[in-house]
Coordinates of C-alpha atoms and ligand atoms in Angstrom, one line a residue:
M19 CA 4.6 18.6 -27.4
S20 CA 7.3 16.9 -24.9
L21 CA 8.3 19.9 -22.6
S22 CA 11.7 19.7 -20.8
F23 CA 11.9 19.6 -17.0
D24 CA 12.7 23.6 -16.3
E25 CA 9.4 23.5 -18.3
I26 CA 8.1 20.4 -16.4
V27 CA 8.9 22.0 -12.8
A28 CA 7.7 25.6 -13.5
L29 CA 4.5 24.9 -15.4
D30 CA 4.2 22.5 -11.2
A31 CA 5.7 25.3 -8.9
A32 CA 2.8 27.8 -10.7
H33 CA 0.0 25.4 -11.5
V34 CA 0.3 22.9 -8.9
M35 CA -0.5 22.3 -5.0
Q36 CA 2.9 22.4 -3.5
T37 CA 2.3 19.6 -1.1
Y38 CA 5.0 17.3 -2.4
G39 CA 8.5 17.0 -1.9
R40 CA 9.7 16.1 -4.9
A41 CA 13.2 14.6 -6.2
P42 CA 14.4 16.6 -9.6
V43 CA 13.2 14.1 -12.4
A44 CA 10.1 13.7 -14.5
F45 CA 10.2 10.3 -15.5
V46 CA 8.2 10.1 -18.7
R47 CA 8.1 6.7 -19.6
G48 CA 8.8 3.1 -18.4
E49 CA 9.1 -0.5 -19.9
G50 CA 9.6 -3.6 -16.9
T51 CA 11.8 -2.2 -14.8
V52 CA 13.6 0.7 -16.5
L53 CA 12.8 4.0 -16.4
W54 CA 13.8 6.8 -18.4
D55 CA 12.9 10.9 -17.9
A56 CA 12.8 13.6 -19.4
D57 CA 16.0 13.7 -20.6
G58 CA 16.1 10.2 -22.2
R59 CA 18.2 9.2 -18.5
R60 CA 17.5 5.4 -17.8
Y61 CA 16.4 4.3 -14.3
L62 CA 16.4 0.9 -12.5
D63 CA 13.0 1.2 -10.7
F64 CA 12.8 -0.1 -7.2
L65 CA 10.1 1.5 -5.6
S66 CA 7.3 0.3 -8.5
G67 CA 5.6 4.3 -7.5
L68 CA 5.5 3.0 -3.8
A69 CA 4.4 -0.9 -4.9
V70 CA 2.4 -0.2 -7.2
T71 CA 3.8 -1.5 -10.7
S72 CA 4.0 -5.2 -9.8
L73 CA 4.4 -6.9 -13.1
G74 CA 6.2 -3.6 -14.0
H75 CA 6.2 -0.4 -16.3
A76 CA 3.5 -1.1 -19.8
H77 CA 3.0 -4.2 -19.7
P78 CA 1.8 -6.2 -22.2
A79 CA -1.5 -7.5 -21.1
V80 CA -2.9 -4.8 -18.6
A81 CA -2.1 -2.5 -21.5
D82 CA -4.3 -4.0 -23.9
A83 CA -6.5 -4.7 -21.9
V84 CA -7.5 -1.4 -21.3
A85 CA -6.5 0.0 -24.4
A86 CA -9.4 -2.7 -25.5
Q87 CA -11.6 -1.5 -22.5
A88 CA -11.0 2.1 -23.4
R89 CA -12.4 1.4 -27.0
T90 CA -14.9 -0.5 -25.5
L91 CA -16.9 1.4 -22.7
L92 CA -14.7 3.4 -20.5
H93 CA -17.8 3.3 -18.2
V94 CA -21.3 3.4 -16.9
S95 CA -22.5 4.8 -12.9
N96 CA -22.9 2.3 -10.5
L97 CA -26.4 2.2 -10.4
Y98 CA -26.3 -0.6 -13.1
Y99 CA -24.1 -3.7 -14.0
N100 CA -20.5 -3.4 -15.3
E101 CA -19.7 -6.7 -16.4
V102 CA -16.1 -6.5 -15.4
Q103 CA -16.4 -5.6 -11.9
P104 CA -17.6 -8.8 -10.2
Q105 CA -15.1 -10.7 -12.4
V106 CA -12.3 -9.0 -10.4
A107 CA -15.2 -9.7 -7.4
A108 CA -14.5 -13.3 -8.2
R109 CA -10.8 -13.7 -8.6
L110 CA -10.5 -11.4 -5.2
D111 CA -12.8 -13.9 -3.0
A112 CA -11.2 -16.3 -3.8
L113 CA -8.3 -16.1 -3.0
L114 CA -8.8 -14.9 -0.1
G115 CA -10.6 -17.7 0.7
G116 CA -14.6 -17.9 -0.9
G117 CA -17.7 -16.7 1.7
G118 CA -16.7 -13.2 1.0
R119 CA -18.3 -9.3 -0.8
V120 CA -16.3 -6.7 -2.0
F121 CA -17.0 -3.6 -2.9
F122 CA -14.8 -1.3 -5.3
A123 CA -13.1 1.6 -4.2
N124 CA -10.3 4.2 -6.6
S125 CA -7.2 4.4 -3.9
G126 CA -6.4 2.7 -0.9
A127 CA -7.8 5.9 1.8
E128 CA -10.8 5.3 0.1
A129 CA -10.8 1.6 1.1
N130 CA -10.0 1.6 3.9
E131 CA -12.8 4.5 4.4
C132 CA -14.8 1.4 3.0
A133 CA -13.5 -0.7 6.0
I134 CA -14.1 1.6 8.8
K135 CA -17.8 2.7 7.5
L136 CA -18.5 -1.0 6.8
A137 CA -16.7 -1.8 10.4
R138 CA -18.6 1.2 12.1
R139 CA -22.5 -0.1 10.8
Y140 CA -20.9 -4.1 12.0
G141 CA -21.3 -3.2 15.9
Q142 CA -23.9 -0.5 15.7
T143 CA -25.8 -4.2 14.2
H144 CA -24.2 -6.6 17.1
G145 CA -23.4 -4.1 19.7
G146 CA -25.1 -1.0 19.9
P147 CA -25.0 2.4 18.9
E148 CA -21.5 2.9 20.9
R149 CA -20.2 0.2 18.8
F150 CA -18.0 2.4 16.6
H151 CA -14.1 2.6 18.2
V152 CA -11.5 1.6 16.2
I153 CA -8.2 0.7 17.5
S154 CA -5.2 1.1 15.1
A155 CA -1.2 0.9 16.0
S156 CA 1.3 3.5 16.1
G157 CA 3.4 4.5 13.5
S158 CA 0.9 2.5 11.4
F159 CA -0.2 4.6 7.5
H160 CA -3.8 4.2 6.5
G161 CA -4.7 7.0 4.6
R162 CA -5.1 10.9 4.1
T163 CA -8.4 11.5 4.1
L164 CA -9.6 12.8 7.8
T165 CA -11.3 9.5 8.8
T166 CA -7.9 7.3 7.6
L167 CA -5.9 10.3 8.8
A168 CA -7.5 9.4 12.6
A169 CA -7.0 5.4 12.2
T170 CA -3.0 6.7 10.8
G171 CA -0.6 6.2 13.7
Q172 CA 1.8 9.1 12.8
P173 CA 0.7 12.2 15.3
Q174 CA 2.7 14.8 13.4
K175 CA 0.5 14.1 10.1
Q176 CA -2.4 14.5 12.0
E177 CA -1.5 17.8 14.4
T178 CA -2.6 20.4 11.5
F179 CA -5.7 18.8 10.6
Q180 CA -7.7 18.9 14.1
P181 CA -9.9 18.3 15.4
L182 CA -9.8 15.1 13.5
P183 CA -13.1 12.8 13.4
T184 CA -13.5 10.6 17.0
G185 CA -13.6 6.8 17.7
F186 CA -10.2 7.0 16.8
R187 CA -7.2 5.6 19.4
Q188 CA -3.4 3.7 18.4
V189 CA -1.6 1.6 20.4
A190 CA 2.2 0.5 20.4
F191 CA 2.9 -1.4 17.4
G192 CA 3.3 -5.4 18.5
D193 CA 2.3 -4.5 22.5
L194 CA -0.7 -7.5 23.2
D195 CA -1.2 -6.2 26.7
A196 CA -1.4 -2.0 25.2
L197 CA -4.9 -3.4 22.5
A198 CA -6.3 -5.7 25.5
A199 CA -6.4 -2.7 28.0
V200 CA -8.5 -0.7 25.3
M201 CA -10.5 -3.1 23.9
D202 CA -13.5 -2.7 25.3
E203 CA -17.0 -3.8 24.4
R204 CA -17.1 0.0 22.0
V205 CA -14.8 -1.7 20.3
C206 CA -16.5 -2.3 16.5
A207 CA -12.4 -2.9 14.7
V208 CA -8.7 -3.5 15.8
M209 CA -7.3 -2.2 12.3
L210 CA -3.7 -3.3 11.1
E211 CA -1.4 -3.4 7.9
P212 CA 0.5 -7.0 8.6
V213 CA 4.3 -5.1 7.7
Q214 CA 3.4 -1.6 8.6
G215 CA 4.9 0.1 5.0
E216 CA 4.7 3.5 5.6
G217 CA 6.0 3.3 8.9
G218 CA 9.3 2.1 7.7
V219 CA 8.8 -1.6 6.5
M220 CA 7.7 -3.6 9.7
P221 CA 7.1 -6.6 9.8
C222 CA 4.6 -6.9 12.3
P223 CA 6.4 -9.1 15.8
P224 CA 5.7 -13.1 15.5
G225 CA 2.9 -14.8 16.2
Y226 CA 0.7 -11.0 17.4
L227 CA -1.6 -11.2 14.0
E228 CA -2.8 -14.2 16.2
A229 CA -3.1 -13.0 19.4
V230 CA -4.5 -9.7 17.7
R231 CA -6.8 -12.5 16.2
A232 CA -7.9 -14.4 19.2
L233 CA -8.7 -11.2 21.5
C234 CA -11.2 -9.4 18.7
D235 CA -12.6 -13.0 18.5
E236 CA -12.9 -12.7 22.5
R237 CA -14.1 -8.9 22.8
E238 CA -16.3 -9.0 19.3
A239 CA -14.8 -7.1 17.2
L240 CA -13.5 -6.8 13.5
L241 CA -9.9 -8.1 12.9
L242 CA -9.4 -5.2 9.5
L243 CA -6.1 -5.8 8.0
D244 CA -5.1 -2.8 5.6
E245 CA -2.7 -4.6 2.1
V246 CA -2.8 -2.0 0.3
Q247 CA 1.1 -1.8 0.7
T248 CA 0.7 -5.5 1.4
G249 CA -1.6 -7.6 -0.5
L250 CA -1.6 -9.1 -3.9
G251 CA 2.1 -10.8 -4.3
R252 CA 4.2 -8.3 -2.6
T253 CA 5.6 -9.6 0.3
G254 CA 5.8 -13.6 -1.4
A255 CA 2.5 -14.8 -0.8
W256 CA -0.7 -13.4 -2.0
F257 CA -1.8 -11.2 1.0
G258 CA 0.4 -10.9 3.2
F259 CA -1.6 -12.2 6.5
E260 CA -0.9 -15.2 4.6
H261 CA 2.8 -15.8 6.5
T262 CA 0.8 -15.6 9.9
G263 CA -1.3 -18.2 11.5
A264 CA -4.7 -14.9 12.0
R265 CA -7.3 -14.4 9.4
P266 CA -9.1 -11.6 9.4
D267 CA -12.8 -10.4 9.0
V268 CA -11.7 -7.6 6.4
V269 CA -9.2 -6.7 4.4
S270 CA -8.2 -3.6 2.1
M271 CA -6.3 -3.2 -0.9
A272 CA -5.3 -0.8 -4.0
K273 CA -1.7 -0.4 -4.9
A274 CA -1.0 -3.2 -7.1
L275 CA -4.0 -4.3 -8.1
G276 CA -4.8 -2.0 -10.7
N277 CA -1.0 -2.5 -11.7
G278 CA -1.2 1.6 -12.2
V279 CA -4.6 1.8 -13.3
P280 CA -6.1 3.9 -9.8
I281 CA -8.6 1.0 -8.3
G282 CA -8.9 -0.4 -4.8
A283 CA -11.1 -3.0 -3.3
C284 CA -11.9 -4.2 0.6
W285 CA -13.8 -7.6 1.1
A286 CA -15.3 -8.9 4.0
R287 CA -16.5 -11.6 5.0
A288 CA -19.9 -12.5 3.8
D289 CA -22.3 -11.6 7.0
V290 CA -19.7 -8.9 7.8
A291 CA -20.5 -7.3 4.5
A292 CA -24.4 -8.2 4.7
A293 CA -24.5 -4.5 7.8
F294 CA -23.7 -2.8 4.4
R295 CA -27.4 -1.7 3.4
P296 CA -28.2 -0.7 -0.2
G297 CA -28.0 3.0 -0.2
D298 CA -25.3 2.8 3.1
H299 CA -21.7 3.6 0.6
A300 CA -21.5 4.3 -2.9
T301 CA -18.0 5.8 -5.2
T302 CA -19.6 6.9 -9.3
F303 CA -15.7 5.1 -10.0
G304 CA -15.1 2.8 -8.3
G305 CA -15.2 -1.0 -9.7
Q306 CA -16.0 0.6 -13.8
P307 CA -15.1 -0.7 -16.6
L308 CA -11.3 0.7 -17.3
A309 CA -10.1 -0.3 -13.2
A310 CA -12.1 -3.0 -13.3
A311 CA -10.9 -4.3 -17.2
A312 CA -7.2 -3.5 -15.8
A313 CA -7.7 -4.9 -12.4
L314 CA -8.3 -8.4 -14.2
A315 CA -5.2 -8.1 -16.3
T316 CA -3.1 -7.9 -13.9
L317 CA -4.8 -10.4 -11.8
T318 CA -5.1 -13.1 -14.2
V319 CA -1.3 -12.2 -15.1
M320 CA -0.5 -13.0 -11.6
A321 CA -2.1 -16.0 -11.2
D322 CA -0.1 -17.3 -14.7
L323 CA 3.5 -17.3 -13.9
D324 CA 2.9 -17.6 -9.9
V325 CA 4.0 -14.0 -8.9
P326 CA 3.9 -14.0 -5.4
A327 CA 6.4 -16.8 -5.4
R328 CA 8.8 -15.4 -7.8
A329 CA 8.0 -12.2 -5.2
A330 CA 9.6 -14.4 -2.3
A331 CA 12.0 -16.2 -4.3
A332 CA 13.5 -12.5 -6.0
G333 CA 13.2 -11.0 -3.0
A334 CA 15.6 -13.8 -0.8
T335 CA 18.0 -13.0 -3.6
L336 CA 17.4 -8.9 -2.7
T337 CA 17.8 -9.4 0.5
A338 CA 21.1 -11.6 0.4
A339 CA 22.6 -8.9 -1.8
L340 CA 21.9 -6.4 0.3
E341 CA 23.1 -8.1 3.7
A342 CA 26.2 -7.6 1.6
V343 CA 27.2 -4.4 0.8
P344 CA 29.2 -2.3 3.1
G345 CA 27.2 0.4 5.0
V346 CA 23.9 -1.5 4.8
A347 CA 23.5 -2.3 8.7
G348 CA 20.3 -5.1 8.7
V349 CA 17.6 -5.9 6.5
R350 CA 14.2 -6.5 7.3
G351 CA 10.6 -6.5 5.7
L352 CA 8.3 -9.9 3.4
G353 CA 9.5 -10.9 0.1
L354 CA 9.4 -7.4 -2.1
L355 CA 8.5 -5.1 0.3
I356 CA 12.0 -4.5 1.9
A357 CA 14.1 -1.6 3.7
A358 CA 17.8 -1.7 4.0
E359 CA 18.4 0.0 8.0
L360 CA 22.2 2.0 7.4
E361 CA 24.8 1.8 9.5
P362 CA 25.1 4.8 12.5
G363 CA 25.4 7.8 10.9
I364 CA 24.5 7.4 7.4
A365 CA 21.3 9.1 6.8
A366 CA 19.0 7.9 4.1
K367 CA 18.0 10.9 2.5
P368 CA 20.6 11.3 0.8
V369 CA 22.2 8.0 0.1
A370 CA 18.3 7.7 -1.7
D371 CA 19.0 11.1 -3.6
A372 CA 22.8 10.0 -4.6
C373 CA 21.4 6.8 -6.5
L374 CA 18.9 8.5 -8.1
T375 CA 21.2 11.1 -9.9
A376 CA 23.4 6.9 -10.3
G377 CA 20.1 5.5 -12.7
L378 CA 18.7 4.0 -9.5
V379 CA 15.0 4.5 -7.2
V380 CA 14.4 4.0 -4.2
N381 CA 13.2 6.6 -1.2
A382 CA 14.2 6.9 2.5
V383 CA 11.4 5.5 4.4
T384 CA 12.9 6.6 7.7
G385 CA 15.9 8.8 8.4
T386 CA 18.1 6.2 8.7
A387 CA 16.5 3.0 5.4
L388 CA 16.2 2.5 2.6
R389 CA 13.0 1.2 1.1
L390 CA 13.3 -0.9 -2.4
A391 CA 9.7 -2.2 -4.3
P392 CA 11.0 -2.9 -7.4
P393 CA 8.6 -4.7 -9.9
L394 CA 7.1 -8.2 -8.5
L395 CA 8.9 -9.8 -12.5
V396 CA 12.8 -7.7 -11.7
T397 CA 15.4 -9.7 -12.7
D398 CA 18.5 -11.4 -10.9
A399 CA 20.6 -9.2 -13.5
E400 CA 18.1 -5.6 -12.3
I401 CA 18.8 -6.5 -8.4
E402 CA 22.5 -7.0 -9.1
E403 CA 22.6 -3.7 -11.3
A404 CA 21.0 -2.2 -8.8
V405 CA 22.7 -3.7 -6.0
A406 CA 25.9 -2.9 -6.9
I407 CA 25.0 1.2 -8.1
L408 CA 23.7 1.0 -3.6
A409 CA 27.7 0.2 -3.1
T410 CA 29.1 3.0 -5.3
V411 CA 26.4 5.4 -3.7
L412 CA 27.1 3.8 0.3
A413 CA 30.9 4.1 -0.1
A414 CA 30.8 7.8 -1.8
A415 CA 28.2 8.2 1.8
E416 CA 29.2 10.5 4.1
R417 CA 29.2 10.0 7.4
D418 CA 27.6 11.8 10.3
D419 CA 26.8 10.9 14.2
A420 CA 24.5 13.4 13.9
A421 CA 21.5 11.4 11.3
A422 CA 18.2 11.8 12.6
P423 CA 16.6 8.8 12.6
S424 CA 13.1 9.6 12.6
E425 CA 13.3 11.7 9.6
G426 CA 11.8 10.5 6.4
S427 CA 10.4 11.5 2.4
G428 CA 7.7 13.0 4.4
W429 CA 4.5 10.9 2.4
Ligands
PLP9 C1 -0.5 3.7 0.4 C2 -1.2 3.6 1.7 C3 -2.7 3.5 1.7 C4 -3.2 5.2 0.6 O1 -3.4 5.0 0.0 P1 -4.0 6.0 -1.1 O2 -4.3 4.5 -2.5 O3 -2.4 6.8 -1.2 O4 -5.4 6.5 -0.4 C5 -3.3 2.7 2.8 N1 -2.7 2.0 3.3 C6 -1.7 1.7 3.2 C7 -0.7 0.6 3.8 C8 -1.1 2.1 2.1 O5 0.3 1.8 2.0

């Protein structure tokens, strides 16, 4: 049954669309922060499947909930009720302050599709047929469907897929004047990440989200926050916006919601959500019993263990440890969504590759920075071990003054 690494690579090359630049490892098992590969080697997972497995691999409460649900009822159509979906919606709404409604999807991009369609629908009913434009930020990442790609502020990802849906425009991240200059009556929404994840772990500048909120109120546009990566404890709060005084109208989330089981969600203020009429939006799988059971178990464990507070504490520990590593020039981020900017001349990609060989999973989020996003239950001992591996790798790293700051992981 189990394949060797070479057999896995050969099968992949022959049968899988070659859209990923994969690292030369196949993981077969995980527990907490630890992963094992096809050859039995052990790794510390400081990436969590890109901020997905926030409770760690094979968390017993999530595994039990998934197994029990699988034996009870995996799926029914959204043409019928299921008892799990509204319970998850109630939990999420409570976390977001109450008074909202939730639509369930299967991924981050789909949660954002819902947010964009809802904003267009709301804009039409409140401002007229021309109010459908969405402004987002350069350097942002909102997904790979055509519409979320149009919202993504990374021209190199968009070029090969022109023409993209119209009605999207990007302005410089953190530049309020640039935003104000394009906010006319055709704009239905501004879409932002509290911390740009794929864009290099860039937190919003202080005061920016609050000022965008005020501008949205003044110009009658919705504030959509893409919390697909930042949401559900990752930044040391339930949601990234809680670090600011701004309150959004719409929030999308996904990555950590099912602790590895695919599920996305879009929350909106009830009066905004009311712009959707039955039949306006739908999905076959979104909020099905299996995915919803995983989400309910994940949210329960997160609340019981006060996981956001643990992420804040572990984030402070990891940040301090990284700052002391020779070769690390600076550390940025919030909670356990962290980038370590390397000293000039050290390229991040070879360092990430060498870390993997040495048993530490991190990724090069830009050409010169590593992203660290371990499970939120990571222990101090695991942080110490991971940082020691990174220090050893950096001590041996080649320095080349031509290291390109713009080349990242290619995600
Ligand atoms: C990962 C991510 C997405 C896309 O999520 P998928 O599940 O890959 O579609 C969207 N927005 C942000 C901020 C993300 O980090």
